[in-house]
Short mmCIF file of C-alpha atoms and ligand atoms in Angstrom, two decimals:
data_model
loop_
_atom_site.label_atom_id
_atom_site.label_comp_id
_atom_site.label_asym_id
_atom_site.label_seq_id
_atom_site.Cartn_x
_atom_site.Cartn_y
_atom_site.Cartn_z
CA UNK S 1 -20.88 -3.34 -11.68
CA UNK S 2 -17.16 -4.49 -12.90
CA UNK S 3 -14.58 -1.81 -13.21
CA UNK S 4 -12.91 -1.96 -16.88
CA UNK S 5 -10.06 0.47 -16.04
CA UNK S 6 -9.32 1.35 -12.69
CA UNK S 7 -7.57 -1.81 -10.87
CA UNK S 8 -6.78 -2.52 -7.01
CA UNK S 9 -4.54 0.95 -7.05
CA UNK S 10 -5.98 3.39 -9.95
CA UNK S 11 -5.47 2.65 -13.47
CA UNK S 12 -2.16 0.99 -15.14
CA UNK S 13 -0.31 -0.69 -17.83
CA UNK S 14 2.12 -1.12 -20.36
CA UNK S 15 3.19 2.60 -22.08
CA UNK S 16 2.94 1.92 -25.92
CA UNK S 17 -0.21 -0.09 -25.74
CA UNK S 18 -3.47 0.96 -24.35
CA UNK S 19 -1.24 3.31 -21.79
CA UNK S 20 -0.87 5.95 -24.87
CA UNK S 21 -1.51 9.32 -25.22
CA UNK S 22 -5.08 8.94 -26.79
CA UNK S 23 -5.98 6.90 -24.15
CA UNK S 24 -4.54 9.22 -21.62
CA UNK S 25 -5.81 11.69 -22.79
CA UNK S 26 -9.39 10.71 -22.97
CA UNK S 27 -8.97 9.58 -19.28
CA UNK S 28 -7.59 12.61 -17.93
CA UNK S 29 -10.61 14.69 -19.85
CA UNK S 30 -13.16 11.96 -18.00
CA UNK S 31 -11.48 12.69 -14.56
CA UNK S 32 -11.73 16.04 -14.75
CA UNK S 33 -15.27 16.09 -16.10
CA UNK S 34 -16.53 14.29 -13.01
CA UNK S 35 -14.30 15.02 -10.53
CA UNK S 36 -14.10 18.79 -11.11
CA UNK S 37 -16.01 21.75 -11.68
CA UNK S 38 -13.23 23.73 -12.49
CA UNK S 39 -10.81 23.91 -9.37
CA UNK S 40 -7.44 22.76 -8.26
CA UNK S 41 -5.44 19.46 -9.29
CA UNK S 42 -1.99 18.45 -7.61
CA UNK S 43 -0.12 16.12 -9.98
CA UNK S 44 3.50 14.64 -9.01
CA UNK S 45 5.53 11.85 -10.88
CA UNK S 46 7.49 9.05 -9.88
CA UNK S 47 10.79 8.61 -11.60
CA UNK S 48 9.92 6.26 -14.57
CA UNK S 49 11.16 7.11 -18.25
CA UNK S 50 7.76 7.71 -19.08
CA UNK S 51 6.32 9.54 -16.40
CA UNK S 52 6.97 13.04 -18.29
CA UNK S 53 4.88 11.44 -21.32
CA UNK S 54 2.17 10.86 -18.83
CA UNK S 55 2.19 14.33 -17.09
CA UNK S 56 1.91 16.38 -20.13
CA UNK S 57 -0.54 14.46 -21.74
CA UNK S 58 -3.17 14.62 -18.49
CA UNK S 59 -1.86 18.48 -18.03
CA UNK S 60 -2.61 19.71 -20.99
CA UNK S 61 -6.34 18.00 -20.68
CA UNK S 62 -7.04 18.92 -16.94
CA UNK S 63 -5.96 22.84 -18.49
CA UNK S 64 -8.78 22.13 -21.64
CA UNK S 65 -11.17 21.81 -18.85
CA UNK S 66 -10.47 24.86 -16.72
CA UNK S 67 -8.84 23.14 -14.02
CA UNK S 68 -6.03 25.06 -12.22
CA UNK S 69 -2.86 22.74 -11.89
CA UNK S 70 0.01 22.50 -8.99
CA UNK S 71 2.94 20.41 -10.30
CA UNK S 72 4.82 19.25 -7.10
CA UNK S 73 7.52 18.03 -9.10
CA UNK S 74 9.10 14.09 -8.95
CA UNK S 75 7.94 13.17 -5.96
CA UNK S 76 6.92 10.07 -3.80
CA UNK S 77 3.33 8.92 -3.97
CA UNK S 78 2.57 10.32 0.24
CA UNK S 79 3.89 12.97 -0.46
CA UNK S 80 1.56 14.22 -3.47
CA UNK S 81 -1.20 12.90 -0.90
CA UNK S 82 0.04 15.06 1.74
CA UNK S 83 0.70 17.69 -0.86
CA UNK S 84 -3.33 17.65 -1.73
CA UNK S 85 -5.13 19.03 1.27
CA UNK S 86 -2.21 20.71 2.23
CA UNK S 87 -1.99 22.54 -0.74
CA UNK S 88 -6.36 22.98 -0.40
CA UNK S 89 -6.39 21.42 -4.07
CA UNK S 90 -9.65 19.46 -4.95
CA UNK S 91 -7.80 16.39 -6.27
CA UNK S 92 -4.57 15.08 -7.08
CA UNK S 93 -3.04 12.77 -9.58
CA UNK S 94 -0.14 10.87 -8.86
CA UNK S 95 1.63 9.34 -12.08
CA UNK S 96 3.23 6.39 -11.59
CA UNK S 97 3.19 2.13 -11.74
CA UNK S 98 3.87 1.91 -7.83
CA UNK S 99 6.07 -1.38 -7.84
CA UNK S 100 5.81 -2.87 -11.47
CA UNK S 101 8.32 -3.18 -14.07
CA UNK S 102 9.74 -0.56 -15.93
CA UNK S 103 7.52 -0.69 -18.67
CA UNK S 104 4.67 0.16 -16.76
CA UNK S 105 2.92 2.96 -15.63
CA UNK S 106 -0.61 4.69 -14.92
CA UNK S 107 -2.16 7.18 -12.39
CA UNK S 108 -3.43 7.20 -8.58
CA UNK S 109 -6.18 9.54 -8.35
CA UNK S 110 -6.42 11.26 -5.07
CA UNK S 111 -9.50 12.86 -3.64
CA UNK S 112 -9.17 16.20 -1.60
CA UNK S 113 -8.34 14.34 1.76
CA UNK S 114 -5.50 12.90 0.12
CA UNK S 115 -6.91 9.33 0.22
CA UNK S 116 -7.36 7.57 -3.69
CA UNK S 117 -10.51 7.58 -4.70
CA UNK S 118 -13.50 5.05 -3.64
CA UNK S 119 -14.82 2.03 -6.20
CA UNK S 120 -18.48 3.87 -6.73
CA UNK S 121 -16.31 7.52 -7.90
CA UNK S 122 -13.95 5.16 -10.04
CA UNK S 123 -17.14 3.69 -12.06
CA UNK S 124 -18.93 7.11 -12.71
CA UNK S 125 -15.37 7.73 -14.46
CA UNK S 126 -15.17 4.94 -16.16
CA UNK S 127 -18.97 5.90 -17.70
CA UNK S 128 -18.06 9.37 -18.37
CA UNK S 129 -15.14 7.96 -20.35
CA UNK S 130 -17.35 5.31 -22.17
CA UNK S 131 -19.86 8.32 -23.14
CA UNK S 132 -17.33 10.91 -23.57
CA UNK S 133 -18.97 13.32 -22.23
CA UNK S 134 -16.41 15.90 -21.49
CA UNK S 135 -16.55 19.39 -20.60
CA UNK S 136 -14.26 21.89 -21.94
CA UNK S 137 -13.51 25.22 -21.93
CA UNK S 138 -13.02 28.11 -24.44
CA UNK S 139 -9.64 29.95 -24.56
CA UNK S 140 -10.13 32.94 -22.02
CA UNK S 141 -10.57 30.16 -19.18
CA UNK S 142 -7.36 28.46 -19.51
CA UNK S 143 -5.68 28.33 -16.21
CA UNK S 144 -2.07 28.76 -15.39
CA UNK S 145 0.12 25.38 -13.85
CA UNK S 146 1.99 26.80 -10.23
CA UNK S 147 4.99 24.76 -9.28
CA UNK S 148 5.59 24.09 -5.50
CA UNK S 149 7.82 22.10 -3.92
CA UNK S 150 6.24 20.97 -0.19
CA UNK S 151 9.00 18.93 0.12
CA UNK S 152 10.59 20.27 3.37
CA UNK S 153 6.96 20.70 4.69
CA UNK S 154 6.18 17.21 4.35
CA UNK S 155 9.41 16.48 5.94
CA UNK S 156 8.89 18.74 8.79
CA UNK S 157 5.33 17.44 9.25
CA UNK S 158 7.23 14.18 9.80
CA UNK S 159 9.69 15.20 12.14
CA UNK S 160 7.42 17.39 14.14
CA UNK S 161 5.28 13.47 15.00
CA UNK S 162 8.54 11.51 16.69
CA UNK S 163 11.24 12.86 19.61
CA UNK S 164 13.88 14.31 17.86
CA UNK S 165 16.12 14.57 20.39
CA UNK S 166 16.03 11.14 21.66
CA UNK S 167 16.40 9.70 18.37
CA UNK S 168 19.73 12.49 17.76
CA UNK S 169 20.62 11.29 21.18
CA UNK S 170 20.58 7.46 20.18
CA UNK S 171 23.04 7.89 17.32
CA UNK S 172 21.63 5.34 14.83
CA UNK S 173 22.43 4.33 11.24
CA UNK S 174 20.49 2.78 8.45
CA UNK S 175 20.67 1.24 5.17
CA UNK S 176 18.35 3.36 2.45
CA UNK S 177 17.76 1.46 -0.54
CA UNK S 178 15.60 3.53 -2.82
CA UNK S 179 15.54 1.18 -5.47
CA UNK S 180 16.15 3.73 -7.52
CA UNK S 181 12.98 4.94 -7.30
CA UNK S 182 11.62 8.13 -5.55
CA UNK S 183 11.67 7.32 -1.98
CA UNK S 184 15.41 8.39 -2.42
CA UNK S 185 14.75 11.90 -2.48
CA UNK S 186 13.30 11.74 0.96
CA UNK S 187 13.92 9.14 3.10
CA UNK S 188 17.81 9.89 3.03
CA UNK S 189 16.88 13.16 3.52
CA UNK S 190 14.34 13.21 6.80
CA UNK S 191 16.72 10.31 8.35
CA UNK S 192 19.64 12.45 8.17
CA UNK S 193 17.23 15.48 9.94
CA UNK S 194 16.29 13.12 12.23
CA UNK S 195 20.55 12.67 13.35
CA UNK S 196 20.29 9.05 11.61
CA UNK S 197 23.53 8.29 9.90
CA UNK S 198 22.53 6.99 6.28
CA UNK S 199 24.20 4.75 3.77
CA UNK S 200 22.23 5.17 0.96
CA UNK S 201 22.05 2.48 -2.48
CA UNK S 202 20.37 2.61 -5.33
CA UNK S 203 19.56 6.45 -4.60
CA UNK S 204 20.09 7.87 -8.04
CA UNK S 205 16.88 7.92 -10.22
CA UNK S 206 16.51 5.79 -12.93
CA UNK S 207 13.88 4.94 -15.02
CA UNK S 208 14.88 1.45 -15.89
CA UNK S 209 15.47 0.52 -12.20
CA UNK S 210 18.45 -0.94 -12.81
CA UNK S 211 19.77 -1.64 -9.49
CA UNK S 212 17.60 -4.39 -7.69
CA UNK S 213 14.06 -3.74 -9.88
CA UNK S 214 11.05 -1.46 -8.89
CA UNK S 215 9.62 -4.08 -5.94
CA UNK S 216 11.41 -4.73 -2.29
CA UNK S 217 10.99 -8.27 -2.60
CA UNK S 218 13.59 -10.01 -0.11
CA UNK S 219 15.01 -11.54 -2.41
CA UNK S 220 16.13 -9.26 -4.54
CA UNK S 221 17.56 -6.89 -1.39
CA UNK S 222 20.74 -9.57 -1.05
CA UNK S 223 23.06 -6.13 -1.27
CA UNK S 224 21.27 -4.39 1.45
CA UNK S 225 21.75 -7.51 4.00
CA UNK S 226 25.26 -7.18 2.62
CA UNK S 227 26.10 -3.54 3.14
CA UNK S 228 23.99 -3.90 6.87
CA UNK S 229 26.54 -6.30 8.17
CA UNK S 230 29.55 -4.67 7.06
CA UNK S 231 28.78 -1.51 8.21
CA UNK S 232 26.91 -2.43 11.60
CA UNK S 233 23.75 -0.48 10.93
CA UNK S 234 20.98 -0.57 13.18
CA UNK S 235 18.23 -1.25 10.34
CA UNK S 236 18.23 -1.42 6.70
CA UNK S 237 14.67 -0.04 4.81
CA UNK S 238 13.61 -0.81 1.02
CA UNK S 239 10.70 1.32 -0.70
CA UNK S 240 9.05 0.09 -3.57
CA UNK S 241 9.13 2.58 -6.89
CA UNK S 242 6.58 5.08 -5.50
CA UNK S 243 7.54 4.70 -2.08
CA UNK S 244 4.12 4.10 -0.50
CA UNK S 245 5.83 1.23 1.18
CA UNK S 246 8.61 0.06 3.29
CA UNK S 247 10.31 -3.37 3.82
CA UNK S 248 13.10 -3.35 6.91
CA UNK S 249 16.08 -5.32 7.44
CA UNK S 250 17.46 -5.63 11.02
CA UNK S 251 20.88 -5.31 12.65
CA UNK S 252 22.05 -8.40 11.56
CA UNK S 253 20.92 -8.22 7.96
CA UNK S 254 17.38 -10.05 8.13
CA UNK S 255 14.99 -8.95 5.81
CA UNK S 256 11.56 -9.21 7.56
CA UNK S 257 8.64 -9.10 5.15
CA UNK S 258 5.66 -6.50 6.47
CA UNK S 259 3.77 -8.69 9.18
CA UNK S 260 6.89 -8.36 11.56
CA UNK S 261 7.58 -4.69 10.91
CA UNK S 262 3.71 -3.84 11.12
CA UNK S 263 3.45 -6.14 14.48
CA UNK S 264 6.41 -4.14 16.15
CA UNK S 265 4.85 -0.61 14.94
CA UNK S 266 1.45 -2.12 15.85
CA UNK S 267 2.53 -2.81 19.31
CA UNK S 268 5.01 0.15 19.90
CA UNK S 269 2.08 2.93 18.94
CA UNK S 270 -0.49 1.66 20.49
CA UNK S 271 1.18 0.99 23.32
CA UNK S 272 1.87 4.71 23.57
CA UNK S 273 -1.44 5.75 22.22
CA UNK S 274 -4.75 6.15 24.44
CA UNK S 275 -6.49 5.50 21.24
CA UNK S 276 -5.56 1.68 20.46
CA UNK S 277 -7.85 1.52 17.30
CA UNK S 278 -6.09 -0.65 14.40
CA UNK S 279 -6.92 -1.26 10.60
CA UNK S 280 -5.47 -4.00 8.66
CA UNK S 281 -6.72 -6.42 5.84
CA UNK S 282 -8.18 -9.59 6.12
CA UNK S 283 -4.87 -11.32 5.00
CA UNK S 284 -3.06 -10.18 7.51
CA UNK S 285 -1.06 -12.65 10.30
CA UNK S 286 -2.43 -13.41 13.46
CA UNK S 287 0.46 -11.81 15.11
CA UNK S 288 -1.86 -8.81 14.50
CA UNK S 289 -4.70 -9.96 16.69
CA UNK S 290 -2.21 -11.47 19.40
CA UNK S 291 -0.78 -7.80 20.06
CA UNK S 292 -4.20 -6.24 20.07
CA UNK S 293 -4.91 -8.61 23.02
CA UNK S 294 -2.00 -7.94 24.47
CA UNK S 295 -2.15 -4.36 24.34
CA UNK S 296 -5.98 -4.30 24.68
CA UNK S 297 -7.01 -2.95 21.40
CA UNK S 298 -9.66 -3.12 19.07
CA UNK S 299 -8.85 -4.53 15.14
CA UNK S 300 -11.09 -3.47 12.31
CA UNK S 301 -10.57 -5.71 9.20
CA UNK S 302 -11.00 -4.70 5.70
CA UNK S 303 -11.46 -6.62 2.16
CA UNK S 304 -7.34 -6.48 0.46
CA UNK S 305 -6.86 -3.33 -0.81
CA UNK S 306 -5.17 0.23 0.43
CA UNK S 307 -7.89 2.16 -0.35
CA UNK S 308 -10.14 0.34 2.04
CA UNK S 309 -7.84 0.46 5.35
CA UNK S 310 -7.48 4.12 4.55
CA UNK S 311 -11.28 5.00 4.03
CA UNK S 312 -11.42 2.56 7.44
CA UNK S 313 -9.06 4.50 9.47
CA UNK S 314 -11.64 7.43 9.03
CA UNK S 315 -14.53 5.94 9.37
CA UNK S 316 -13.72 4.14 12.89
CA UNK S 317 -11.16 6.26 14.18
CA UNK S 318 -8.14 4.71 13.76
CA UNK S 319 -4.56 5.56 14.80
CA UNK S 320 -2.71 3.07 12.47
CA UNK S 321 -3.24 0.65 9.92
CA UNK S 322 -1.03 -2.31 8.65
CA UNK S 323 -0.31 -4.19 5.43
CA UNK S 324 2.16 -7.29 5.25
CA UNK S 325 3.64 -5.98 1.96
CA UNK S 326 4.85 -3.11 4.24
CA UNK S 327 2.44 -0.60 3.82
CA UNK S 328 2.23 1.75 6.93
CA UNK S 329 -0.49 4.25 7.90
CA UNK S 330 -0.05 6.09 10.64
CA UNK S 331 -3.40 8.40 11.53
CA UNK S 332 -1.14 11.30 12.68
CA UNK S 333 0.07 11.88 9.34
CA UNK S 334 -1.87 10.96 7.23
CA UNK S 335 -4.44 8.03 6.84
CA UNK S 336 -2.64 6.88 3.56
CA UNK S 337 0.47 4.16 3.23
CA UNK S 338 3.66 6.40 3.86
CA UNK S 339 6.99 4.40 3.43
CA UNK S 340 8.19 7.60 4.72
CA UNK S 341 6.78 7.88 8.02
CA UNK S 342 7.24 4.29 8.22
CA UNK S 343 11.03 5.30 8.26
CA UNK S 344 10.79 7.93 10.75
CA UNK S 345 8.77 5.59 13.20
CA UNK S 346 11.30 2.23 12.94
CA UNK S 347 13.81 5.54 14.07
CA UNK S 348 11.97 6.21 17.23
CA UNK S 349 11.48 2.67 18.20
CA UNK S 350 14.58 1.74 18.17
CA UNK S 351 15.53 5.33 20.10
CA UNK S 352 13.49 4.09 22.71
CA UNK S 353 14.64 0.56 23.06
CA UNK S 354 17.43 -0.91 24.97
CA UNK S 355 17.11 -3.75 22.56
CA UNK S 356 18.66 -4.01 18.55
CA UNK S 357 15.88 -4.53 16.06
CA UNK S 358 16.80 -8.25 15.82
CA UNK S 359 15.92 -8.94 19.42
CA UNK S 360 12.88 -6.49 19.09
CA UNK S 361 11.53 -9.03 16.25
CA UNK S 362 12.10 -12.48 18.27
CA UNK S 363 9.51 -11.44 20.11
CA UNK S 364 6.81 -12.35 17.88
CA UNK S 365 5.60 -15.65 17.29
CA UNK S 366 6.61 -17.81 13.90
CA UNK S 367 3.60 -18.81 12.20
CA UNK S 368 3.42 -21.38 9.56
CA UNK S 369 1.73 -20.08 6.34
CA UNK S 370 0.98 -21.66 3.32
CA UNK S 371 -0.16 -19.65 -0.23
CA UNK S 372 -1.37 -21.58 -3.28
CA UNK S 373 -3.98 -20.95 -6.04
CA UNK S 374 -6.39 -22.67 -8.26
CA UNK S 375 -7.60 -21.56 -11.78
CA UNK S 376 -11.10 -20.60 -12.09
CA UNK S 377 -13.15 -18.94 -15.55
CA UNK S 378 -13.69 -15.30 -14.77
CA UNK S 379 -17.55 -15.85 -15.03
CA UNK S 380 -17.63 -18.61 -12.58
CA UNK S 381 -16.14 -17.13 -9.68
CA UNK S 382 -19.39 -15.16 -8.50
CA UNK S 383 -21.01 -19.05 -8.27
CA UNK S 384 -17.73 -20.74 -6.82
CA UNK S 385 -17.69 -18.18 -3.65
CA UNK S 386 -21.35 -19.09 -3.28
CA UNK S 387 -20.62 -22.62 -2.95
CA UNK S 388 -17.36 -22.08 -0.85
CA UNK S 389 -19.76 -20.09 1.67
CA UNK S 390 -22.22 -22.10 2.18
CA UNK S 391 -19.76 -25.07 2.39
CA UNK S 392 -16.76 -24.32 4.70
CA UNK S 393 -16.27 -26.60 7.70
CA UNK S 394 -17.58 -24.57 11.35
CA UNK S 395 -15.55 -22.52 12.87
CA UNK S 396 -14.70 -20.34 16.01
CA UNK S 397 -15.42 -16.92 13.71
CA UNK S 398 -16.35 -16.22 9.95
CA UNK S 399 -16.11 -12.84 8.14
CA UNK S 400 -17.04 -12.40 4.44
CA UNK S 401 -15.92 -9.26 3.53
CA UNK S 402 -13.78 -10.47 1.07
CA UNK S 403 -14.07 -13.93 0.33
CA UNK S 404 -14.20 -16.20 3.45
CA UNK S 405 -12.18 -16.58 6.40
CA UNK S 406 -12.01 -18.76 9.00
CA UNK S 407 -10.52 -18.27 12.45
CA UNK S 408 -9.54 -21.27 14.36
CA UNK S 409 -7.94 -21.72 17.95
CA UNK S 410 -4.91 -22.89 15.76
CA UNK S 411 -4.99 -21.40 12.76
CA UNK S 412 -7.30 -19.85 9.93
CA UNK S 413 -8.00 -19.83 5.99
CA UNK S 414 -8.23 -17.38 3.51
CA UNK S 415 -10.39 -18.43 0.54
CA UNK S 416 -10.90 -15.48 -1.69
CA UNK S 417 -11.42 -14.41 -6.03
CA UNK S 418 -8.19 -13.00 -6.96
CA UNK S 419 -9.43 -9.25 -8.31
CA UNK S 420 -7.40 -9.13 -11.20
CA UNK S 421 -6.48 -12.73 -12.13
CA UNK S 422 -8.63 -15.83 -13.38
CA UNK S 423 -7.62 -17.68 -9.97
CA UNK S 424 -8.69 -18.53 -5.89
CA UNK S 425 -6.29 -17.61 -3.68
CA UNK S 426 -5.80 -19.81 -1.05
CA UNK S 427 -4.19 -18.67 2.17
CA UNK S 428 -3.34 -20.20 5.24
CA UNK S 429 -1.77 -19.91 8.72
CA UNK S 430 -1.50 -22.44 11.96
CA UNK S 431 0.48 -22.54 14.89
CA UNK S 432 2.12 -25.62 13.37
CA UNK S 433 3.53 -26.62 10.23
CA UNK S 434 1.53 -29.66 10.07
CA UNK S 435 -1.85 -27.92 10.89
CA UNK S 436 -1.43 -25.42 8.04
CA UNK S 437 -0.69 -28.69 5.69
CA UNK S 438 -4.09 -29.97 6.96
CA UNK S 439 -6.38 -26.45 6.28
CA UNK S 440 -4.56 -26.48 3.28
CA UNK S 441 -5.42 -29.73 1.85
CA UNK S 442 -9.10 -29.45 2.94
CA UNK S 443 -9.12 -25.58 1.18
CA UNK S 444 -7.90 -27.26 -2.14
CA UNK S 445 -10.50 -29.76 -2.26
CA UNK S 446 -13.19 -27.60 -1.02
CA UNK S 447 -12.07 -25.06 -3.80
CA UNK S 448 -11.74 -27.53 -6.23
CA UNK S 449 -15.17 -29.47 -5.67
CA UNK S 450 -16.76 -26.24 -6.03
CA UNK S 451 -15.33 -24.96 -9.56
CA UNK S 452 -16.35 -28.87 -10.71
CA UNK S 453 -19.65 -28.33 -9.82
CA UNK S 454 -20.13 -25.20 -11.95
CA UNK S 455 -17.63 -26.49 -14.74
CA UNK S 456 -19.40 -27.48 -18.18
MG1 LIG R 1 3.56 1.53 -4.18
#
């Protein structure tokens, strides 16, 4: 079955159209008929203009159905997930549009481990939604809303996983740029603990993200390369609005987009870690499978998607998990994406290298990679991934967990439905620039032969 509401990370859109209070509402009563039989919820906000709308709207209905409520305040998105079984709550609810523009917004909803809730939980949701079949309750059981602020806990919790006093002893300093978002009422914060000198930009909160815009796309971090330089900082780190995610800059102003920064985190924990078990999506680089052999590791690969690496890290074990858009979980912690953590670990590294962060990066190999994408009608996809299947040229390994990929000795492809556009996405990456060109070319034609041969 198709989810109608929830997408890759919980349920979002544009406040003012379907994202209004009705709708809310009527969402929040449907979460908390299925989720709850009475009990705790934890809710936090990020900093968007609307995220008060949103909060009130799915308090008051979690409070019509009995449900006790913990309001941990504004607040990044790991730390309402650390705030969840911390806290013992039953659930959480994080409000908040992650990295889209400022007229977004929605809600993450967290399950008592902290971890957002599975695709089968989302759908029996969505149905008690469709049937409204709500429970509420009369006047005398109307439950009272707590605030707590676990902010200094979940800093501690942090600082209590890396040396301290080699990191205080290593006298560091970073670029923070918040983005004006809600990393930037931590990550200043537990750097400074941790005896980090910070420079922070784009700290204050604002709603309209005026600054550099809600997403850490290198391209839009020009100032933070600028202020690195100038002020000789070790490392530079951008979160996205919610903060679930870091990107780094090094020494010398580089922005590296996440396969770099996972690679070197990949390879510096496991390293130091009897337990060398590793999550990442099938997307990811083959830099990611060349440190596993290096270090001798194992690598479990999931379909796209946070919610799998996380539920992954559990199920197998795992001390870390990766995403190239710089999402960081670190088993420790917590088996969720923490730009947070991500911050305190780049901090240790580097206290226990002789090397900068620029020389620490060389170290991996370049890959070539090539992205593209080809239309395809919503109901023909199902039928086009059939035929892609059963039509892909051999190869040394294939795994279908989410589309197809291909592992060559040179190279591999990434053929897979987008989940919430009308498209194939076509990834690829070789060891040479003329390689990639060829997959490429052959995954084009191979995508496009198959959508002719369903297309009235
Ligand atoms: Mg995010």
């Amino acid at each position: 079955m198709k989810r109608k509401y929830f997408g890759t990370n919980g349920i979002r859109g544009v406040v003012g159209n379907h994202m209004n209070p009705i709708f809310i509402s009527k969402m929040s009563s449907a979460i908390a008929s299925y989720m709850l039989d009475k009990g705790t919820m934890v809710i936090g906000a990020d900093s968007r203009l609307s995220s008060p709308l949103l909060k009130s709207v799915i308090i008051a209905s979690f409070l019509a159905s009995g449900t006790e409520v913990i309001d941990v305040g504004t607040v990044p998105t790991p730390l309402l997930q650390f705030a969840v079984p911390f806290l013992k709550a039953d659930m959480g609810i994080m409000v908040t549009a992650s990295h889209n523009p400022p007229e977004f917004n929605g809600v993450k909803v967290i399950d008592s481990d902290g971890i957002e809730i599975d695709t089968p939980k989302q759908l029996k949701i969505e149905q008690t939604y469709e049937e409204e079949n709500f429970s509420y309750v009369g006047w005398s059981e109307n439950k009272e809303i707590t605030k707590i602020d676990v902010s200094s806990e979940y800093i501690d919790r942090m600082i209590g996983l890396v040396d301290l006093d080699k990191i205080r002893r290593r006298k560091l300093s970073a670029v923070v740029d918040g983005g004006n978002g809600v990393g930037s009422l931590v990550t200043p914060i537990l750097l400074r603990q941790l005896g980090v000198k910070v420079i922070s930009l784009n700290c204050q909160l604002d709603g309209s993200f005026p600054g550099r815009g809600v997403e850490p796309v290198p391209e839009r971090l020009s100032l933070m390369k600028k202020i690195t330089t100038e002020t000789g900082a070790d490392f530079s780190i951008a979160h996205d609005g919610d903060a679930d995610r870091a990107i780094f800059g090094d020494d010398k102003g580089k922005i590296h987009y996440g396969d770099k920064s996972i690679a070197l985190f990949e390879k510096w924990v496991l390293q130091q870690n009897e337990n060398k078990r590793f999550v990442t999506p099938i997307s990811s680089s083959s830099v990611m499978t060349d440190i596993i052999e290096e270090v001798g590791g194992k690598i479990f690969w999931t379909p796209v998607g946070c919610i799998y690496v996380s539920r992954k890290m559990i199920e197998k074990n795992c001390i870390l998990g990766g995403e190239e858009n710089g999402g960081l979980f670190y088993g420790p912690h917590q088996s969720v994406r923490d730009g947070m953590m991500a911050a305190a670990l780049m901090a240790e590294i580097l206290a226990n290298s002789e090397k900068r962060l620029s020389n620490l990066l060389l170290e991996f190999p370049n890959y070539y990679q090539r992205k593209d994408k080809i239309s395809c009608p919503e109901d023909l996809k199902e039928e086009v991934m059939e035929y892609i299947k059963n039509n892909v040229e051999e190869a040394d390994e294939i795994i279908t967990i989410d589309g197809v990929k291909l592992f060559f000795s040179d190279g591999w492809v990434l053929i897979r439905p987008s989940g919430t556009e009308s498209i194939f996405r076509i990834f690829v990456e070789a060891k040479t620039s003329k390689r990639a060109e060829i997959l490429m070319n052959k995954s084009l034609e191979l995508v496009r032969k198959a959508i002719a041969k369903y297309k009235i």
